[in-house]
PDB file of C-alpha atoms in Angstrom:
ATOM      1  CA  GLN A   1     143.741 170.448 -10.137  1.00  0.00           C
ATOM      2  CA  VAL A   2     141.805 172.244  -7.406  1.00  0.00           C
ATOM      3  CA  SER A   3     138.304 171.030  -6.565  1.00  0.00           C
ATOM      4  CA  LEU A   4     135.870 172.476  -4.041  1.00  0.00           C
ATOM      5  CA  VAL A   5     132.561 170.805  -3.171  1.00  0.00           C
ATOM      6  CA  GLU A   6     130.145 172.374  -0.694  1.00  0.00           C
ATOM      7  CA  SER A   7     127.490 170.625   1.358  1.00  0.00           C
ATOM      8  CA  GLY A   8     125.358 171.242   4.420  1.00  0.00           C
ATOM      9  CA  GLY A   9     122.937 173.865   3.207  1.00  0.00           C
ATOM     10  CA  GLY A  10     119.246 173.679   3.922  1.00  0.00           C
ATOM     11  CA  SER A  11     116.206 175.418   5.330  1.00  0.00           C
ATOM     12  CA  VAL A  12     116.037 176.543   8.943  1.00  0.00           C
ATOM     13  CA  GLN A  13     113.999 178.903  11.041  1.00  0.00           C
ATOM     14  CA  ALA A  14     115.421 182.153  12.300  1.00  0.00           C
ATOM     15  CA  GLY A  15     117.619 181.590  15.315  1.00  0.00           C
ATOM     16  CA  GLY A  16     118.699 178.176  14.114  1.00  0.00           C
ATOM     17  CA  SER A  17     122.104 176.864  13.133  1.00  0.00           C
ATOM     18  CA  LEU A  18     123.733 175.179  10.167  1.00  0.00           C
ATOM     19  CA  ARG A  19     127.229 173.977   9.421  1.00  0.00           C
ATOM     20  CA  LEU A  20     128.468 174.195   5.868  1.00  0.00           C
ATOM     21  CA  SER A  21     131.309 171.995   4.677  1.00  0.00           C
ATOM     22  CA  CYS A  22     133.631 172.369   1.720  1.00  0.00           C
ATOM     23  CA  ALA A  23     135.638 169.335   0.698  1.00  0.00           C
ATOM     24  CA  THR A  24     138.834 170.486  -0.940  1.00  0.00           C
ATOM     25  CA  SER A  25     141.366 168.739  -3.107  1.00  0.00           C
ATOM     26  CA  GLY A  26     144.411 169.987  -4.917  1.00  0.00           C
ATOM     27  CA  THR A  27     145.023 172.716  -2.353  1.00  0.00           C
ATOM     28  CA  THR A  28     147.830 172.913   0.155  1.00  0.00           C
ATOM     29  CA  TYR A  29     146.457 174.907   3.045  1.00  0.00           C
ATOM     30  CA  SER A  30     149.840 176.499   3.691  1.00  0.00           C
ATOM     31  CA  ASP A  31     149.688 178.131   0.250  1.00  0.00           C
ATOM     32  CA  TYR A  32     146.060 179.161  -0.014  1.00  0.00           C
ATOM     33  CA  CYS A  33     143.544 181.588   1.340  1.00  0.00           C
ATOM     34  CA  LEU A  34     140.160 179.889   1.832  1.00  0.00           C
ATOM     35  CA  ALA A  35     136.894 181.734   2.042  1.00  0.00           C
ATOM     36  CA  TRP A  36     133.125 181.591   2.137  1.00  0.00           C
ATOM     37  CA  PHE A  37     131.099 183.908  -0.060  1.00  0.00           C
ATOM     38  CA  ARG A  38     127.357 184.262  -0.444  1.00  0.00           C
ATOM     39  CA  GLN A  39     125.004 185.729  -2.994  1.00  0.00           C
ATOM     40  CA  ALA A  40     121.343 186.472  -2.486  1.00  0.00           C
ATOM     41  CA  PRO A  41     118.941 186.949  -5.395  1.00  0.00           C
ATOM     42  CA  GLY A  42     119.325 190.390  -6.895  1.00  0.00           C
ATOM     43  CA  LYS A  43     122.347 191.206  -4.764  1.00  0.00           C
ATOM     44  CA  GLU A  44     126.066 191.258  -5.344  1.00  0.00           C
ATOM     45  CA  ARG A  45     128.289 188.463  -4.124  1.00  0.00           C
ATOM     46  CA  GLU A  46     129.550 189.115  -0.616  1.00  0.00           C
ATOM     47  CA  LYS A  47     132.663 187.818   1.092  1.00  0.00           C
ATOM     48  CA  VAL A  48     131.483 186.327   4.376  1.00  0.00           C
ATOM     49  CA  ALA A  49     134.611 184.925   6.020  1.00  0.00           C
ATOM     50  CA  THR A  50     138.216 184.124   5.205  1.00  0.00           C
ATOM     51  CA  VAL A  51     140.975 182.041   6.754  1.00  0.00           C
ATOM     52  CA  ASP A  52     144.597 182.637   5.892  1.00  0.00           C
ATOM     53  CA  SER A  53     147.380 180.079   5.742  1.00  0.00           C
ATOM     54  CA  ASP A  54     148.517 181.238   9.187  1.00  0.00           C
ATOM     55  CA  GLY A  55     145.064 180.527  10.588  1.00  0.00           C
ATOM     56  CA  SER A  56     143.965 184.120  10.971  1.00  0.00           C
ATOM     57  CA  THR A  57     140.312 184.748  10.207  1.00  0.00           C
ATOM     58  CA  LYS A  58     138.183 187.690   9.145  1.00  0.00           C
ATOM     59  CA  TYR A  59     134.449 188.174   8.930  1.00  0.00           C
ATOM     60  CA  THR A  60     132.094 190.611   7.350  1.00  0.00           C
ATOM     61  CA  ASP A  61     130.456 192.763  10.021  1.00  0.00           C
ATOM     62  CA  SER A  62     126.995 191.301   9.627  1.00  0.00           C
ATOM     63  CA  VAL A  63     128.099 187.808  10.695  1.00  0.00           C
ATOM     64  CA  LYS A  64     130.657 188.615  13.390  1.00  0.00           C
ATOM     65  CA  GLY A  65     129.885 186.739  16.567  1.00  0.00           C
ATOM     66  CA  ARG A  66     127.483 184.394  14.764  1.00  0.00           C
ATOM     67  CA  PHE A  67     129.573 182.598  12.123  1.00  0.00           C
ATOM     68  CA  THR A  68     132.855 180.740  12.534  1.00  0.00           C
ATOM     69  CA  ILE A  69     135.154 179.671   9.721  1.00  0.00           C
ATOM     70  CA  SER A  70     137.499 176.769  10.378  1.00  0.00           C
ATOM     71  CA  GLN A  71     139.465 174.136   8.561  1.00  0.00           C
ATOM     72  CA  ASP A  72     140.389 170.537   9.246  1.00  0.00           C
ATOM     73  CA  ASN A  73     143.665 169.904   7.492  1.00  0.00           C
ATOM     74  CA  ALA A  74     143.519 166.157   8.094  1.00  0.00           C
ATOM     75  CA  LYS A  75     140.133 165.946   6.377  1.00  0.00           C
ATOM     76  CA  ASN A  76     140.903 168.609   3.758  1.00  0.00           C
ATOM     77  CA  THR A  77     137.656 170.293   4.687  1.00  0.00           C
ATOM     78  CA  LEU A  78     136.663 173.901   5.241  1.00  0.00           C
ATOM     79  CA  TYR A  79     133.705 174.660   7.496  1.00  0.00           C
ATOM     80  CA  LEU A  80     131.366 177.533   8.174  1.00  0.00           C
ATOM     81  CA  GLN A  81     129.467 177.178  11.435  1.00  0.00           C
ATOM     82  CA  MET A  82     126.464 179.489  11.320  1.00  0.00           C
ATOM     83  CA  THR A  83     124.432 180.269  14.426  1.00  0.00           C
ATOM     84  CA  VAL A  84     121.591 182.648  15.289  1.00  0.00           C
ATOM     85  CA  LEU A  85     120.629 182.635  11.641  1.00  0.00           C
ATOM     86  CA  LYS A  86     118.542 185.490  10.305  1.00  0.00           C
ATOM     87  CA  PRO A  87     116.319 185.712   7.229  1.00  0.00           C
ATOM     88  CA  GLU A  88     118.858 188.086   5.686  1.00  0.00           C
ATOM     89  CA  ASP A  89     121.407 185.254   5.746  1.00  0.00           C
ATOM     90  CA  THR A  90     119.384 183.530   3.035  1.00  0.00           C
ATOM     91  CA  ALA A  91     121.664 183.084   0.024  1.00  0.00           C
ATOM     92  CA  MET A  92     123.670 180.673  -2.051  1.00  0.00           C
ATOM     93  CA  TYR A  93     126.907 180.030  -0.202  1.00  0.00           C
ATOM     94  CA  TYR A  94     130.143 179.303  -2.034  1.00  0.00           C
ATOM     95  CA  CYS A  95     133.568 178.281  -0.843  1.00  0.00           C
ATOM     96  CA  ALA A  96     136.534 179.661  -2.697  1.00  0.00           C
ATOM     97  CA  ALA A  97     140.312 179.344  -2.741  1.00  0.00           C
ATOM     98  CA  GLY A  98     143.117 181.562  -3.910  1.00  0.00           C
ATOM     99  CA  LEU A  99     146.874 181.456  -3.763  1.00  0.00           C
ATOM    100  CA  GLY A 100     148.612 183.662  -1.275  1.00  0.00           C
ATOM    101  CA  TYR A 101     147.301 185.800   1.548  1.00  0.00           C
ATOM    102  CA  CYS A 102     143.635 186.646   1.722  1.00  0.00           C
ATOM    103  CA  VAL A 103     144.211 190.369   1.584  1.00  0.00           C
ATOM    104  CA  VAL A 104     145.724 190.169  -1.895  1.00  0.00           C
ATOM    105  CA  THR A 105     144.544 186.912  -3.393  1.00  0.00           C
ATOM    106  CA  LYS A 106     142.308 186.577  -6.394  1.00  0.00           C
ATOM    107  CA  PHE A 107     139.957 183.694  -5.768  1.00  0.00           C
ATOM    108  CA  ALA A 108     140.524 181.511  -8.777  1.00  0.00           C
ATOM    109  CA  TYR A 109     138.720 178.402  -7.560  1.00  0.00           C
ATOM    110  CA  TRP A 110     135.067 178.091  -6.641  1.00  0.00           C
ATOM    111  CA  GLY A 111     132.633 175.439  -5.550  1.00  0.00           C
ATOM    112  CA  GLN A 112     129.187 174.959  -7.045  1.00  0.00           C
ATOM    113  CA  GLY A 113     127.384 176.467  -4.062  1.00  0.00           C
ATOM    114  CA  THR A 114     124.939 175.297  -1.427  1.00  0.00           C
ATOM    115  CA  GLN A 115     121.647 177.029  -0.680  1.00  0.00           C
ATOM    116  CA  VAL A 116     120.807 178.366   2.773  1.00  0.00           C
ATOM    117  CA  THR A 117     117.253 179.525   3.424  1.00  0.00           C
ATOM    118  CA  VAL A 118     116.243 181.093   6.732  1.00  0.00           C
ATOM    119  CA  SER A 119     112.555 181.628   7.414  1.00  0.00           C
ATOM    120  CA  SER A 120     111.147 184.064   9.927  1.00  0.00           C
TER     121      SER A 120
END
């Protein structure tokens, strides 16, 4: 059974940094696409970053150059390093997993979310 548990959210001022963590179990990184999504109040859920089983990563345009997705296979943990945070990054952040390559996967597994609030 797949389990995803996020941590690391919080409140920061604009320009600050946070690192989100997602402890995973039941996933074999060679079989899964892992991702971070976010959803702000009144807005649709947005895919922020993905990492494929071959290690390739993709980012939504608004976070390119500021966010970095990575995984530690030994610790079974997915990370999202966020720098130069902006108020528009304020959202609930979720990690997700899906079988296969990111471009075609349906994300069947989700964490409970961790809140990130960026003040100006």
